[in-house]
PDB file of C-alpha atoms in Angstrom:
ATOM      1  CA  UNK A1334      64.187 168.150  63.140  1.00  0.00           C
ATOM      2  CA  UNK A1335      67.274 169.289  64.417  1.00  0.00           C
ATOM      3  CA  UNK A1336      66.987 166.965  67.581  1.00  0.00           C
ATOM      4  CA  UNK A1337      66.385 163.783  65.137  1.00  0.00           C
ATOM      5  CA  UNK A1338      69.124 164.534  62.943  1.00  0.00           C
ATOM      6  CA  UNK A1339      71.709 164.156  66.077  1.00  0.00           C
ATOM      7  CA  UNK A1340      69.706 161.507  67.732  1.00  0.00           C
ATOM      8  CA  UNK A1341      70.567 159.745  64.085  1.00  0.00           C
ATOM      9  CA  UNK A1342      74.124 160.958  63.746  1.00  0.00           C
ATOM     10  CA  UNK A1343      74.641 159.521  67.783  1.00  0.00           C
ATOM     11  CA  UNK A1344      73.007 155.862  66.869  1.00  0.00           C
ATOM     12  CA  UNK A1345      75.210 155.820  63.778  1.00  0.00           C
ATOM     13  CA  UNK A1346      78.358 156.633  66.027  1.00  0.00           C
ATOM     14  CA  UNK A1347      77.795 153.740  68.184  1.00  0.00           C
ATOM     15  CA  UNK A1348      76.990 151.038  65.970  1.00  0.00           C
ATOM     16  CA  UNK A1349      81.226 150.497  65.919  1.00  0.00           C
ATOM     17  CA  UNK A1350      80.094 149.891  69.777  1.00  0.00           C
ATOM     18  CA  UNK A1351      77.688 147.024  69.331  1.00  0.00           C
ATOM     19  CA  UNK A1352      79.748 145.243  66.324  1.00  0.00           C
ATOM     20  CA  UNK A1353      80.312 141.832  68.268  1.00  0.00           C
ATOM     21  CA  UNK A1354      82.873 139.860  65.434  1.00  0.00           C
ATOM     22  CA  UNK A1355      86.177 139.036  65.744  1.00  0.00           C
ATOM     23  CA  UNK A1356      88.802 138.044  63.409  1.00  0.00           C
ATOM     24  CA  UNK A1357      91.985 135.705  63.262  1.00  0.00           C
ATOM     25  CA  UNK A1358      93.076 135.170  59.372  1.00  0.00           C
ATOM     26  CA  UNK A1359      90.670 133.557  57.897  1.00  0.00           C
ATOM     27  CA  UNK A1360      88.474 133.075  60.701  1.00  0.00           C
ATOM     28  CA  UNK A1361      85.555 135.207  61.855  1.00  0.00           C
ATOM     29  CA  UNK A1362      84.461 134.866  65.064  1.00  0.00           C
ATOM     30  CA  UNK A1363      80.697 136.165  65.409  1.00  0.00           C
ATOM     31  CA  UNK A1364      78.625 137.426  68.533  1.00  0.00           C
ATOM     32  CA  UNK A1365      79.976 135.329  71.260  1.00  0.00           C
ATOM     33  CA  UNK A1366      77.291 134.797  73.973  1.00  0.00           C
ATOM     34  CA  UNK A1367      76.310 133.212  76.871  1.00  0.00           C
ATOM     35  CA  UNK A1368      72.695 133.018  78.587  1.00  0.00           C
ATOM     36  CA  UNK A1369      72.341 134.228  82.427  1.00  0.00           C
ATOM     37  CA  UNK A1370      71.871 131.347  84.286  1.00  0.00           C
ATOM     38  CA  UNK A1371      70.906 131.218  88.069  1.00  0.00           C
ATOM     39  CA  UNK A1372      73.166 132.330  90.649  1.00  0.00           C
ATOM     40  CA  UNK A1373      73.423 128.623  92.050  1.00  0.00           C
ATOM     41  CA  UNK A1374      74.650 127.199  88.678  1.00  0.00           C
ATOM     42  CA  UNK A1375      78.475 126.253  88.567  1.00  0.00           C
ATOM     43  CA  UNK A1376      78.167 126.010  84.780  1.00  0.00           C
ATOM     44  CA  UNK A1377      77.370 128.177  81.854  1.00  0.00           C
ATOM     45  CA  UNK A1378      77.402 127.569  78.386  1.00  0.00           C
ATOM     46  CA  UNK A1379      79.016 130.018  75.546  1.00  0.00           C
ATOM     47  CA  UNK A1380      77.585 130.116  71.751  1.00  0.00           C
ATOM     48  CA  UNK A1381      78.938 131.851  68.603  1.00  0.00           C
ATOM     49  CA  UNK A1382      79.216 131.194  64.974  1.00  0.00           C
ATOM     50  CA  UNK A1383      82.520 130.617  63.515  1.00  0.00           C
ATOM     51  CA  UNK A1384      83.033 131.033  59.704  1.00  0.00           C
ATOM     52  CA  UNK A1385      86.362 130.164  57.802  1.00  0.00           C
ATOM     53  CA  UNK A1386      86.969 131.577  54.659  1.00  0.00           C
ATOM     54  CA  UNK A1387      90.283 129.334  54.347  1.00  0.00           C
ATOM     55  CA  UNK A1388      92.088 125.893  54.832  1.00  0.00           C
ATOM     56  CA  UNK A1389      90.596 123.692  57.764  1.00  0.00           C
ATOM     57  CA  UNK A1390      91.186 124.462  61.119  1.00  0.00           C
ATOM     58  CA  UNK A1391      90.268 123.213  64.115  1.00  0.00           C
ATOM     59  CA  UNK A1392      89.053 124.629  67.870  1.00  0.00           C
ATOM     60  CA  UNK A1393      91.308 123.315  70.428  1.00  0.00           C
ATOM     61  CA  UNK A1394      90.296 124.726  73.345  1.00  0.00           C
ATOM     62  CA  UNK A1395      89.204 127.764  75.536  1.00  0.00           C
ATOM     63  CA  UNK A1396      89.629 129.204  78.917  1.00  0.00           C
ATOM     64  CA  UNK A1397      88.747 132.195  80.987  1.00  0.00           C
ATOM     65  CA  UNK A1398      88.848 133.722  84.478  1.00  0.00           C
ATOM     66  CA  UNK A1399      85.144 133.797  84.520  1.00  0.00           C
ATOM     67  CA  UNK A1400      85.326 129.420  84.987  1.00  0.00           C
ATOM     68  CA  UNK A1401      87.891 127.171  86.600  1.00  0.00           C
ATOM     69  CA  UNK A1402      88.052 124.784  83.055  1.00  0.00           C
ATOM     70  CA  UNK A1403      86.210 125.437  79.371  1.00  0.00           C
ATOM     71  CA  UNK A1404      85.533 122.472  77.459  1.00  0.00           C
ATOM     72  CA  UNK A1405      84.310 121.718  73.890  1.00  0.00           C
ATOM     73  CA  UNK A1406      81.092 120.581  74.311  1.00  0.00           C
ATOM     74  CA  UNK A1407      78.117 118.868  71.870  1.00  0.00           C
ATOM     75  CA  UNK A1408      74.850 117.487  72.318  1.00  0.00           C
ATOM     76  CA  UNK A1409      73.762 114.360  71.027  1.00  0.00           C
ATOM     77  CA  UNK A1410      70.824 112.308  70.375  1.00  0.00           C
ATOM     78  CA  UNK A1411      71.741 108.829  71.937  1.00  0.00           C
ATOM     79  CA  UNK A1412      68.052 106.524  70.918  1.00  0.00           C
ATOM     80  CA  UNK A1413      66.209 109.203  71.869  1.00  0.00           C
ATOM     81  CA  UNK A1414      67.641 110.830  74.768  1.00  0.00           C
ATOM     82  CA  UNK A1415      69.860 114.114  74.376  1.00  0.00           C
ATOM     83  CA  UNK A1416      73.037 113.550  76.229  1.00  0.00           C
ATOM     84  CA  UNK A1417      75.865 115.901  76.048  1.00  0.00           C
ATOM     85  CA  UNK A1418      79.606 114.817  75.702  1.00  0.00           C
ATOM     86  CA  UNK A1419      82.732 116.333  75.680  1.00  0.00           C
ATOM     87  CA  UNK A1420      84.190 116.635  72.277  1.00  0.00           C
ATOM     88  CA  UNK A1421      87.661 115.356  71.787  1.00  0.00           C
ATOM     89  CA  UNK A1422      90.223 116.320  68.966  1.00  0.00           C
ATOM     90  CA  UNK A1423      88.601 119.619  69.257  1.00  0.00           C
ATOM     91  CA  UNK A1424      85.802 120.989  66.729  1.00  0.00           C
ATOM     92  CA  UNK A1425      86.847 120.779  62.977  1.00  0.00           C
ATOM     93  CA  UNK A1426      85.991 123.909  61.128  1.00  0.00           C
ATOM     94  CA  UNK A1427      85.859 122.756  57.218  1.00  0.00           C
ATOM     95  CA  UNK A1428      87.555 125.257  54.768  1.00  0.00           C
ATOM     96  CA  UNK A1429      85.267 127.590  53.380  1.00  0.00           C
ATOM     97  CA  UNK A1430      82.530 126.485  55.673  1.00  0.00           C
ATOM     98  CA  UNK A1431      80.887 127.547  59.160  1.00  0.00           C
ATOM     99  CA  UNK A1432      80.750 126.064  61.842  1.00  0.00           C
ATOM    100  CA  UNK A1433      77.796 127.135  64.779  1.00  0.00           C
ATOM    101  CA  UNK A1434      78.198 126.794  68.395  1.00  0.00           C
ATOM    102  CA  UNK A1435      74.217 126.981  70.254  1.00  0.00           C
ATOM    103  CA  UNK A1436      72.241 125.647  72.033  1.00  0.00           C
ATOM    104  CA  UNK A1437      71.435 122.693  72.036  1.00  0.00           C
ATOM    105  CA  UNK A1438      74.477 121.456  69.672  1.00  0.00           C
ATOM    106  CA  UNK A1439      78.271 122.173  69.778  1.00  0.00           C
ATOM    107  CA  UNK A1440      78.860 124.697  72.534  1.00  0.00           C
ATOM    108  CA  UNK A1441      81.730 126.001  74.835  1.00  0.00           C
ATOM    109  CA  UNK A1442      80.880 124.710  78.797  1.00  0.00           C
ATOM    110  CA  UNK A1443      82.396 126.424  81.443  1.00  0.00           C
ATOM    111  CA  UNK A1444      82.988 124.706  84.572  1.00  0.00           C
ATOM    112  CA  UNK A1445      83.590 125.336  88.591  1.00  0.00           C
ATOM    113  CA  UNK A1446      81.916 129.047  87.737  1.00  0.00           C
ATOM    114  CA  UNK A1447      82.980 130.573  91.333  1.00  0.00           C
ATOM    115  CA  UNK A1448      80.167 133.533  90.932  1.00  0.00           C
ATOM    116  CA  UNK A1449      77.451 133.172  87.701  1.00  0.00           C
ATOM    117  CA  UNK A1450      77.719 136.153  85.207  1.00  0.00           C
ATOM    118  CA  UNK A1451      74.212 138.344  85.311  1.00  0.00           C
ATOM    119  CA  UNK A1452      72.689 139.701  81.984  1.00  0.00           C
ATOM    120  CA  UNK A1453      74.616 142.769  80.452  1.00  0.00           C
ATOM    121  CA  UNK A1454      77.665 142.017  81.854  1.00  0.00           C
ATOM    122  CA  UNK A1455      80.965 140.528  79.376  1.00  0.00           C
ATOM    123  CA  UNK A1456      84.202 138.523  80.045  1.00  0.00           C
ATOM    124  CA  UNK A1457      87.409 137.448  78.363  1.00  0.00           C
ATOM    125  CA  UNK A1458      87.327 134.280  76.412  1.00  0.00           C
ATOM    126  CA  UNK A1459      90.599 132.892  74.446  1.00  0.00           C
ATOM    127  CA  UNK A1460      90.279 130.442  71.921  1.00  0.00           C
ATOM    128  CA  UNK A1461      92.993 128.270  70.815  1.00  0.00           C
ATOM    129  CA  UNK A1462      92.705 127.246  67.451  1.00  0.00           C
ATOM    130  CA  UNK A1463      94.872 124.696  65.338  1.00  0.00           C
ATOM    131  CA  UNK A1464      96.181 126.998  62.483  1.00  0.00           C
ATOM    132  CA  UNK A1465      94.981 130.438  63.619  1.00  0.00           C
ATOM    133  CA  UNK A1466      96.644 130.280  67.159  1.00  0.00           C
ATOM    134  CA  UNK A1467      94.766 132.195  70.103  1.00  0.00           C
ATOM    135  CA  UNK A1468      92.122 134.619  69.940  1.00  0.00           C
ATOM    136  CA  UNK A1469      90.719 136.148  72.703  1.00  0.00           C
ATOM    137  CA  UNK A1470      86.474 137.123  72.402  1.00  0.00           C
ATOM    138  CA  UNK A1471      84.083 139.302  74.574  1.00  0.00           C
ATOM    139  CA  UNK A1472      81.748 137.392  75.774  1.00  0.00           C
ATOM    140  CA  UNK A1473      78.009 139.297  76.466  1.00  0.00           C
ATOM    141  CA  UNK A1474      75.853 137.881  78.858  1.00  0.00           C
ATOM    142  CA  UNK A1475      72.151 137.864  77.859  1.00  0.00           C
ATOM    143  CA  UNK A1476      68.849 137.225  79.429  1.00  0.00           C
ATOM    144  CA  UNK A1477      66.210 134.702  78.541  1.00  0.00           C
ATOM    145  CA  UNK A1478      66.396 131.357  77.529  1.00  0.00           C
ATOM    146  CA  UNK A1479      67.281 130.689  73.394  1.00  0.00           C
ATOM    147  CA  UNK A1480      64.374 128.356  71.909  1.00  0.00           C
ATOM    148  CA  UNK A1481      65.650 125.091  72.024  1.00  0.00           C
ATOM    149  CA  UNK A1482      66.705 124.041  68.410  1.00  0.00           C
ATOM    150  CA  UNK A1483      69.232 120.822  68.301  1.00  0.00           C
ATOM    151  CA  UNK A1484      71.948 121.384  65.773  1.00  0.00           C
ATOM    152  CA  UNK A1485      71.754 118.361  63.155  1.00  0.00           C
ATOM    153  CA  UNK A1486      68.838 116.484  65.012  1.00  0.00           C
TER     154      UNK A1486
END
Protein backbone atom coordinates (compact mmCIF):
# COMPACT_ATOMS: atom_id res chain seq x y z
CA UNK A 1 0.00 0.00 0.00
CA UNK A 2 2.72 2.00 1.03
CA UNK A 3 4.60 1.46 -2.37
CA UNK A 4 1.29 2.68 -4.36
CA UNK A 5 0.76 5.60 -2.35
CA UNK A 6 4.40 7.04 -3.51
CA UNK A 7 4.19 5.53 -6.89
CA UNK A 8 0.88 8.02 -6.87
CA UNK A 9 2.42 10.93 -5.04
CA UNK A 10 5.66 10.55 -7.87
CA UNK A 11 3.09 10.51 -11.07
CA UNK A 12 1.33 13.49 -9.50
CA UNK A 13 4.80 15.34 -9.14
CA UNK A 14 5.54 15.04 -12.70
CA UNK A 15 2.48 15.86 -14.39
CA UNK A 16 4.02 19.84 -14.14
CA UNK A 17 6.68 17.78 -16.42
CA UNK A 18 4.43 16.66 -19.23
CA UNK A 19 2.15 20.01 -19.28
CA UNK A 20 3.02 20.95 -23.04
CA UNK A 21 1.03 24.76 -23.25
CA UNK A 22 2.41 27.88 -23.56
CA UNK A 23 1.18 31.28 -23.07
CA UNK A 24 1.65 34.91 -24.58
CA UNK A 25 -1.40 37.29 -23.32
CA UNK A 26 -4.15 36.11 -24.59
CA UNK A 27 -2.79 33.39 -26.52
CA UNK A 28 -2.35 29.75 -25.55
CA UNK A 29 -0.15 27.85 -27.33
CA UNK A 30 -1.01 23.97 -26.93
CA UNK A 31 1.21 20.72 -27.40
CA UNK A 32 3.46 21.71 -30.15
CA UNK A 33 4.53 18.61 -32.17
CA UNK A 34 6.13 17.29 -34.92
CA UNK A 35 6.05 13.57 -36.39
CA UNK A 36 9.58 11.65 -36.90
CA UNK A 37 10.10 11.53 -40.32
CA UNK A 38 12.91 9.50 -42.11
CA UNK A 39 16.40 10.35 -41.77
CA UNK A 40 16.58 11.28 -45.62
CA UNK A 41 13.75 13.90 -45.35
CA UNK A 42 14.94 17.65 -45.51
CA UNK A 43 11.49 18.66 -44.26
CA UNK A 44 9.31 18.21 -41.27
CA UNK A 45 6.16 19.54 -40.43
CA UNK A 46 5.13 21.13 -36.81
CA UNK A 47 1.31 21.03 -35.44
CA UNK A 48 -0.31 22.71 -32.39
CA UNK A 49 -3.51 24.32 -31.48
CA UNK A 50 -3.58 27.92 -30.86
CA UNK A 51 -6.51 29.47 -28.87
CA UNK A 52 -7.04 33.33 -28.33
CA UNK A 53 -9.06 34.44 -25.70
CA UNK A 54 -8.65 38.20 -27.03
CA UNK A 55 -8.54 40.73 -30.02
CA UNK A 56 -7.30 39.14 -33.43
CA UNK A 57 -3.94 38.36 -33.98
CA UNK A 58 -2.13 36.96 -36.46
CA UNK A 59 1.03 34.24 -36.90
CA UNK A 60 3.75 35.85 -38.72
CA UNK A 61 6.27 33.57 -38.79
CA UNK A 62 8.63 30.96 -37.12
CA UNK A 63 12.15 29.81 -37.11
CA UNK A 64 14.47 27.43 -35.39
CA UNK A 65 17.98 25.94 -35.40
CA UNK A 66 16.51 22.58 -35.97
CA UNK A 67 15.65 23.95 -40.07
CA UNK A 68 17.41 26.43 -42.31
CA UNK A 69 13.70 28.45 -43.01
CA UNK A 70 9.98 27.77 -41.26
CA UNK A 71 7.15 28.69 -43.27
CA UNK A 72 3.36 28.97 -42.73
CA UNK A 73 2.05 26.31 -44.47
CA UNK A 74 -1.80 24.95 -45.53
CA UNK A 75 -3.18 22.31 -47.51
CA UNK A 76 -5.69 22.72 -49.99
CA UNK A 77 -8.08 20.93 -52.07
CA UNK A 78 -7.43 22.33 -55.67
CA UNK A 79 -10.52 20.06 -57.96
CA UNK A 80 -9.65 17.28 -56.24
CA UNK A 81 -6.07 17.13 -55.70
CA UNK A 82 -4.49 18.23 -52.21
CA UNK A 83 -1.77 20.66 -52.92
CA UNK A 84 -0.04 22.52 -50.26
CA UNK A 85 0.87 26.32 -50.46
CA UNK A 86 2.60 28.65 -48.56
CA UNK A 87 0.37 30.95 -46.68
CA UNK A 88 0.99 34.61 -47.05
CA UNK A 89 -0.09 37.51 -44.62
CA UNK A 90 0.50 34.94 -42.04
CA UNK A 91 -2.40 32.82 -40.27
CA UNK A 92 -5.26 35.02 -38.78
CA UNK A 93 -6.24 33.87 -35.36
CA UNK A 94 -10.01 35.36 -34.85
CA UNK A 95 -10.65 36.89 -31.34
CA UNK A 96 -12.07 34.56 -29.06
CA UNK A 97 -11.57 31.72 -31.44
CA UNK A 98 -8.93 28.80 -32.16
CA UNK A 99 -7.13 28.28 -34.59
CA UNK A 100 -5.50 24.37 -35.30
CA UNK A 101 -2.33 23.68 -36.99
CA UNK A 102 -2.32 19.46 -38.23
CA UNK A 103 -2.01 17.54 -40.48
CA UNK A 104 -3.24 17.73 -43.28
CA UNK A 105 -4.39 21.59 -42.93
CA UNK A 106 -2.52 24.73 -41.69
CA UNK A 107 0.86 23.60 -40.42
CA UNK A 108 4.41 25.03 -39.69
CA UNK A 109 7.07 23.40 -42.58
CA UNK A 110 10.49 23.39 -41.84
CA UNK A 111 12.90 23.45 -44.54
CA UNK A 112 16.79 22.51 -45.48
CA UNK A 113 16.50 20.13 -42.08
CA UNK A 114 20.49 19.47 -41.97
CA UNK A 115 19.89 16.16 -39.62
CA UNK A 116 15.89 14.87 -39.10
CA UNK A 117 14.76 14.98 -35.38
CA UNK A 118 14.08 11.13 -34.03
CA UNK A 119 11.01 10.41 -31.74
CA UNK A 120 11.42 11.67 -28.03
CA UNK A 121 13.65 14.19 -28.76
CA UNK A 122 12.43 18.40 -28.55
CA UNK A 123 13.72 21.70 -30.08
CA UNK A 124 13.27 25.45 -29.83
CA UNK A 125 10.59 26.98 -31.92
CA UNK A 126 9.83 30.97 -31.83
CA UNK A 127 6.78 32.24 -33.08
CA UNK A 128 6.29 35.70 -34.13
CA UNK A 129 2.97 36.83 -33.76
CA UNK A 130 1.27 40.24 -34.84
CA UNK A 131 0.06 41.61 -31.40
CA UNK A 132 1.59 39.11 -28.96
CA UNK A 133 5.26 39.51 -30.24
CA UNK A 134 7.60 36.30 -30.01
CA UNK A 135 7.11 33.23 -28.21
CA UNK A 136 9.38 30.62 -28.18
CA UNK A 137 7.67 26.61 -27.90
CA UNK A 138 9.21 23.10 -27.21
CA UNK A 139 8.70 21.22 -29.80
CA UNK A 140 8.34 17.06 -28.99
CA UNK A 141 9.07 14.80 -31.59
CA UNK A 142 6.68 11.81 -31.83
CA UNK A 143 6.48 8.55 -33.59
CA UNK A 144 3.86 7.25 -35.95
CA UNK A 145 2.05 8.78 -38.53
CA UNK A 146 -1.34 11.10 -37.32
CA UNK A 147 -4.53 9.69 -39.32
CA UNK A 148 -4.90 11.81 -42.09
CA UNK A 149 -7.89 14.23 -41.41
CA UNK A 150 -7.92 17.53 -43.84
CA UNK A 151 -8.81 20.59 -41.86
CA UNK A 152 -12.06 22.19 -43.57
CA UNK A 153 -12.23 19.57 -46.50
Amino acid sequence: MKKLALAALAGLLSLPALAHDYSAGALKIDHPWSRAMPASSPTAAVFMTISNSGGADRLLAASTPQAARAELHQHLNDNGVMRMREVSGGIVLPAAGQVKLAPGGLHLMLLQIPKQAVSGDRFPLQLQFEKAGKVTVEVTVESGMAPFHPAGH
